[in-house]
Amino acid sequence: MPQQKHKKSCRNPAGLFLIAQYNKKKNIMKRTVAIQGIAGSYHDIAAHSFYEGEEIDIIGCNTFRDVIRRIHDDPAVVGMMAIENTIAGSLLQNHELIRQSECAIVGEYKLRISHTLAALPGAQLPDVREIDSHPIALMQCGDFLNALPHVKLVETEDTALSAKWIAENRLAGHAAICGKRAAEIYGLETLAEGIETNKRNYTRFLALADRWKAEELLEGVTKNKASLVFATSHTAGSLSKVLTILSFYDMNLTKIQSLPIIGREWEYMFYVCLTYTDYMRYKQALDAITPLTKDLKILGEYAEGKQSV
């Protein structure tokens, strides 16, 4: 039999290794992000904005606790969680949820919340008899809704879920307050845009990761912000002393939030966010306040987040 010519393999192990390393450095591999909500929700928008330029897979969760559970089950998964809104205030349960978890804050994004009224294609505003949305979204659109006294307002679990429900069930006469992205995803027609009362409506979202994975994710990031939680002794001036020390070390407090400690009447945990320009002075500040605090925990050190326009 004639000898067969040897075909050159197109696989080059060394080349494939270099490509894999390049892709890893450039984050070409998809990132998996767990959010509370579904496609088109504001969590979804925040995740895509924070990881702009990356291809990401979204895992929709029913609750914020489920987001934490997803990260615990698979350290490769990261999370995106709302923590405060400029109108509605803090999501208090999320502060405590993060403290109790072994997750670390690895970043933040401040999303401008612009609400849209959307309904089935062909609908007109006078046709709307019922508006469905999350209670906070309804509250944030008070002036617009006050001009529609004939319309029934129904509170739902999620803005995007309201849009999806109307689209899937072909509910004529119904409209959803949601983001423009949700209206587009579920094939609804926009009846009105920018219907929020206060145009300076922002929600701050936190990017979360497994604490052991956080250091890898923050490689090369210039950190200038930290989130801390601590308690103080139940004596006069204890919190004031801590804040005075932080001021002495040039720490700029951007937020302070108190939450009661369950089972210890009239005692509180204090959640503090601060920015700094000198990492060494920041560490010195932590050393200085440690003797004056109890249960001090660093929830994350990261770069101050961008704000959408």
XYZ file of C-alpha atoms in Angstrom, residues 1-306:
306
model
C 0.000 0.000 0.000
C 1.293 3.451 -0.784
C 2.433 5.316 2.257
C -0.064 7.987 3.312
C 1.199 11.465 3.621
C 1.263 12.685 7.174
C -1.199 15.543 7.664
C 0.033 18.418 9.733
C -2.073 19.025 12.784
C -3.706 22.421 12.975
C -3.508 22.238 16.759
C -0.501 23.910 18.273
C -0.428 23.239 22.039
C 1.954 26.109 22.715
C -0.110 28.469 20.591
C -3.360 27.409 22.212
C -1.833 28.010 25.646
C -0.748 31.518 24.657
C -4.196 32.287 23.225
C -5.861 31.009 26.394
C -3.586 33.171 28.529
C -4.267 36.201 26.311
C -8.013 35.638 26.508
C -7.798 35.309 30.276
C -5.935 38.598 30.591
C -8.364 40.355 28.266
C -11.390 38.845 30.035
C -12.714 37.478 26.745
C -14.344 34.575 28.584
C -17.915 35.266 29.562
C -18.513 36.538 33.070
C -21.534 35.175 34.928
C -23.428 37.749 36.990
C -26.226 36.938 39.436
C -28.895 39.617 39.881
C -32.229 39.981 41.607
C -34.728 40.218 38.777
C -34.827 39.332 35.096
C -33.548 40.623 31.768
C -34.387 44.287 31.353
C -34.466 45.026 35.074
C -32.375 47.873 36.471
C -30.052 45.279 38.024
C -29.527 43.887 34.525
C -28.777 47.357 33.169
C -26.358 48.063 36.037
C -24.528 44.768 35.465
C -24.051 45.458 31.750
C -22.952 49.030 32.511
C -20.457 47.986 35.205
C -18.965 45.274 32.991
C -19.130 47.442 29.880
C -17.231 45.928 26.966
C -17.440 42.403 28.378
C -19.752 39.619 27.302
C -21.727 38.511 30.349
C -24.317 35.885 31.205
C -27.062 36.945 33.587
C -28.494 34.625 36.245
C -31.881 35.947 37.346
C -32.703 35.350 41.025
C -35.958 35.765 42.916
C -34.387 37.357 45.992
C -31.196 39.108 47.079
C -30.477 36.161 49.364
C -30.522 33.926 46.277
C -27.865 36.170 44.704
C -25.568 35.545 47.692
C -26.338 31.819 47.540
C -25.325 31.688 43.873
C -21.962 33.259 44.680
C -21.422 30.828 47.559
C -22.287 27.835 45.370
C -19.941 28.896 42.569
C -17.054 31.303 43.337
C -16.761 32.046 39.588
C -20.130 33.832 39.787
C -20.204 37.513 40.733
C -23.230 39.473 41.894
C -24.791 42.895 41.397
C -26.934 44.238 44.226
C -28.716 47.565 44.799
C -27.741 49.179 48.089
C -29.284 52.680 48.067
C -31.393 55.091 46.055
C -31.212 58.882 46.157
C -34.988 59.105 46.682
C -36.059 55.915 48.475
C -32.939 55.676 50.659
C -31.005 52.583 51.724
C -31.994 48.974 51.214
C -31.346 48.142 54.852
C -31.696 44.387 54.503
C -28.950 44.320 51.883
C -26.439 45.943 54.228
C -26.979 43.162 56.735
C -27.068 40.473 54.041
C -23.619 41.477 52.796
C -22.208 41.664 56.345
C -23.405 38.158 57.177
C -22.114 36.679 53.919
C -18.534 35.875 53.042
C -18.791 38.080 49.974
C -16.623 41.124 49.346
C -17.538 44.346 47.580
C -15.328 44.649 44.492
C -16.901 47.689 42.842
C -19.910 49.954 42.470
C -21.995 51.626 39.790
C -24.369 54.582 40.174
C -27.186 54.170 37.662
C -29.477 56.986 36.594
C -33.009 55.580 36.904
C -35.278 56.761 34.096
C -38.743 55.240 34.045
C -40.820 54.472 30.942
C -44.531 53.755 30.613
C -44.949 50.868 28.180
C -47.907 48.880 26.838
C -48.826 46.524 24.008
C -48.126 47.825 20.472
C -50.870 50.102 19.214
C -52.005 51.174 22.680
C -52.588 54.851 23.488
C -52.337 56.530 26.887
C -56.159 57.076 27.153
C -56.587 53.285 26.735
C -54.652 52.504 29.922
C -56.839 51.391 32.834
C -54.180 49.756 35.021
C -50.483 50.464 35.633
C -48.339 47.727 37.149
C -44.888 48.167 38.680
C -42.685 47.844 41.731
C -43.967 50.063 44.591
C -40.813 52.210 44.620
C -41.124 52.861 40.886
C -44.756 53.875 41.375
C -43.707 56.201 44.195
C -40.955 57.749 42.071
C -43.459 58.613 39.315
C -45.979 60.305 41.619
C -46.458 63.539 39.641
C -47.058 61.698 36.382
C -49.498 59.242 37.966
C -51.423 61.999 39.765
C -52.399 63.279 36.342
C -54.082 59.910 35.632
C -56.704 59.661 38.398
C -58.792 57.148 36.423
C -55.979 54.568 36.332
C -55.658 51.735 38.881
C -52.137 51.308 40.329
C -51.019 47.760 41.122
C -47.826 46.935 43.033
C -45.739 44.063 41.645
C -42.424 42.364 42.435
C -40.343 43.945 39.689
C -40.475 46.583 36.954
C -39.227 44.328 34.151
C -41.393 41.431 35.347
C -44.435 43.688 34.974
C -43.480 44.390 31.357
C -42.930 40.691 30.662
C -46.267 39.745 32.249
C -48.201 42.234 30.141
C -46.435 41.119 26.951
C -46.812 37.366 27.512
C -50.483 37.616 28.495
C -51.352 40.237 25.853
C -53.036 42.389 28.495
C -54.829 45.211 26.705
C -55.509 48.220 28.913
C -52.477 47.463 31.082
C -49.195 49.385 31.127
C -45.945 48.864 33.017
C -43.554 51.353 34.538
C -40.163 49.914 33.667
C -36.857 50.746 32.046
C -36.689 51.412 28.313
C -34.542 48.280 27.902
C -37.310 46.116 29.391
C -39.879 47.605 27.016
C -37.621 46.783 24.063
C -36.833 43.238 25.233
C -40.488 42.295 25.716
C -41.813 44.036 22.619
C -43.844 46.754 24.300
C -44.473 50.210 22.919
C -43.347 53.279 24.825
C -46.214 55.609 25.753
C -44.135 58.068 27.794
C -40.464 58.406 28.755
C -38.707 60.074 31.675
C -41.827 59.969 33.835
C -39.935 59.948 37.157
C -40.669 63.039 39.262
C -37.089 63.717 40.302
C -34.626 63.635 37.412
C -31.718 63.202 39.872
C -32.895 59.670 40.595
C -29.900 57.354 41.025
C -29.451 53.887 42.478
C -26.053 52.730 43.713
C -25.300 49.101 42.921
C -22.520 47.017 44.469
C -20.522 44.389 42.608
C -20.000 41.383 44.895
C -17.693 38.386 44.727
C -16.536 35.466 46.802
C -14.076 36.880 49.351
C -11.307 34.531 48.199
C -11.900 35.492 44.557
C -12.020 39.239 45.210
C -8.266 39.778 45.258
C -7.941 38.245 41.787
C -10.777 40.393 40.427
C -9.225 43.562 41.867
C -5.778 42.895 40.415
C -4.555 46.124 38.807
C -7.430 48.207 40.233
C -6.516 51.465 41.988
C -8.511 51.289 45.215
C -9.716 54.556 46.708
C -12.921 53.578 48.508
C -13.829 51.230 51.342
C -16.991 49.945 53.006
C -16.762 49.113 56.718
C -19.116 47.939 59.422
C -18.582 48.117 63.180
C -20.261 48.573 66.532
C -19.177 50.901 69.315
C -19.428 50.685 73.059
C -22.781 51.772 74.487
C -21.340 54.942 76.026
C -21.674 58.661 75.349
C -19.495 59.963 72.517
C -18.231 56.548 71.345
C -19.256 57.055 67.704
C -18.070 60.664 67.743
C -14.573 59.541 68.745
C -14.388 57.103 65.818
C -15.535 59.733 63.329
C -13.054 62.265 64.722
C -10.189 59.841 64.136
C -11.315 59.125 60.582
C -11.445 62.869 59.930
C -7.937 63.313 61.392
C -6.579 60.791 58.885
C -8.335 62.634 56.003
C -10.930 59.937 55.386
C -13.910 61.361 53.474
C -17.143 59.785 54.713
C -19.581 59.364 51.827
C -22.180 57.428 53.801
C -23.031 56.325 57.330
C -25.993 54.067 58.068
C -27.036 52.602 61.409
C -28.905 49.336 61.932
C -30.077 47.918 65.274
C -28.295 44.854 66.638
C -30.896 42.138 67.123
C -31.043 41.029 70.753
C -29.060 44.008 72.074
C -31.584 46.759 72.753
C -30.569 50.285 71.680
C -27.218 49.139 70.288
C -26.369 49.596 66.627
C -24.058 48.498 63.846
C -22.675 51.368 61.760
C -22.114 50.910 58.039
C -19.601 53.436 56.740
C -18.359 54.189 53.230
C -15.295 56.374 52.869
C -12.906 57.503 50.164
C -9.198 58.161 50.525
C -6.222 59.271 48.461
C -3.484 57.661 50.528
C -3.837 53.928 51.175
C -1.248 53.994 53.980
C -3.170 56.669 55.899
C -6.354 54.670 55.365
C -4.725 51.616 56.974
C -3.438 53.792 59.810
C -6.961 55.101 60.344
C -8.272 51.530 60.631
C -5.587 50.689 63.196
C -6.506 53.802 65.182
C -10.257 53.090 65.365
C -9.945 49.348 66.043
C -9.596 49.737 69.857
C -12.725 51.944 69.896
C -14.927 49.567 67.898
C -16.360 46.076 68.177
C -16.805 43.552 65.354
C -15.001 45.773 62.834
C -15.227 44.213 59.370
C -13.994 45.468 56.004
C -16.767 44.689 53.528
C -14.645 45.736 50.575
C -11.866 47.947 49.227
C -12.416 49.016 45.627
C -12.422 51.858 43.110
C -15.059 54.549 43.451
C -17.728 53.852 40.851
C -18.730 55.715 37.747
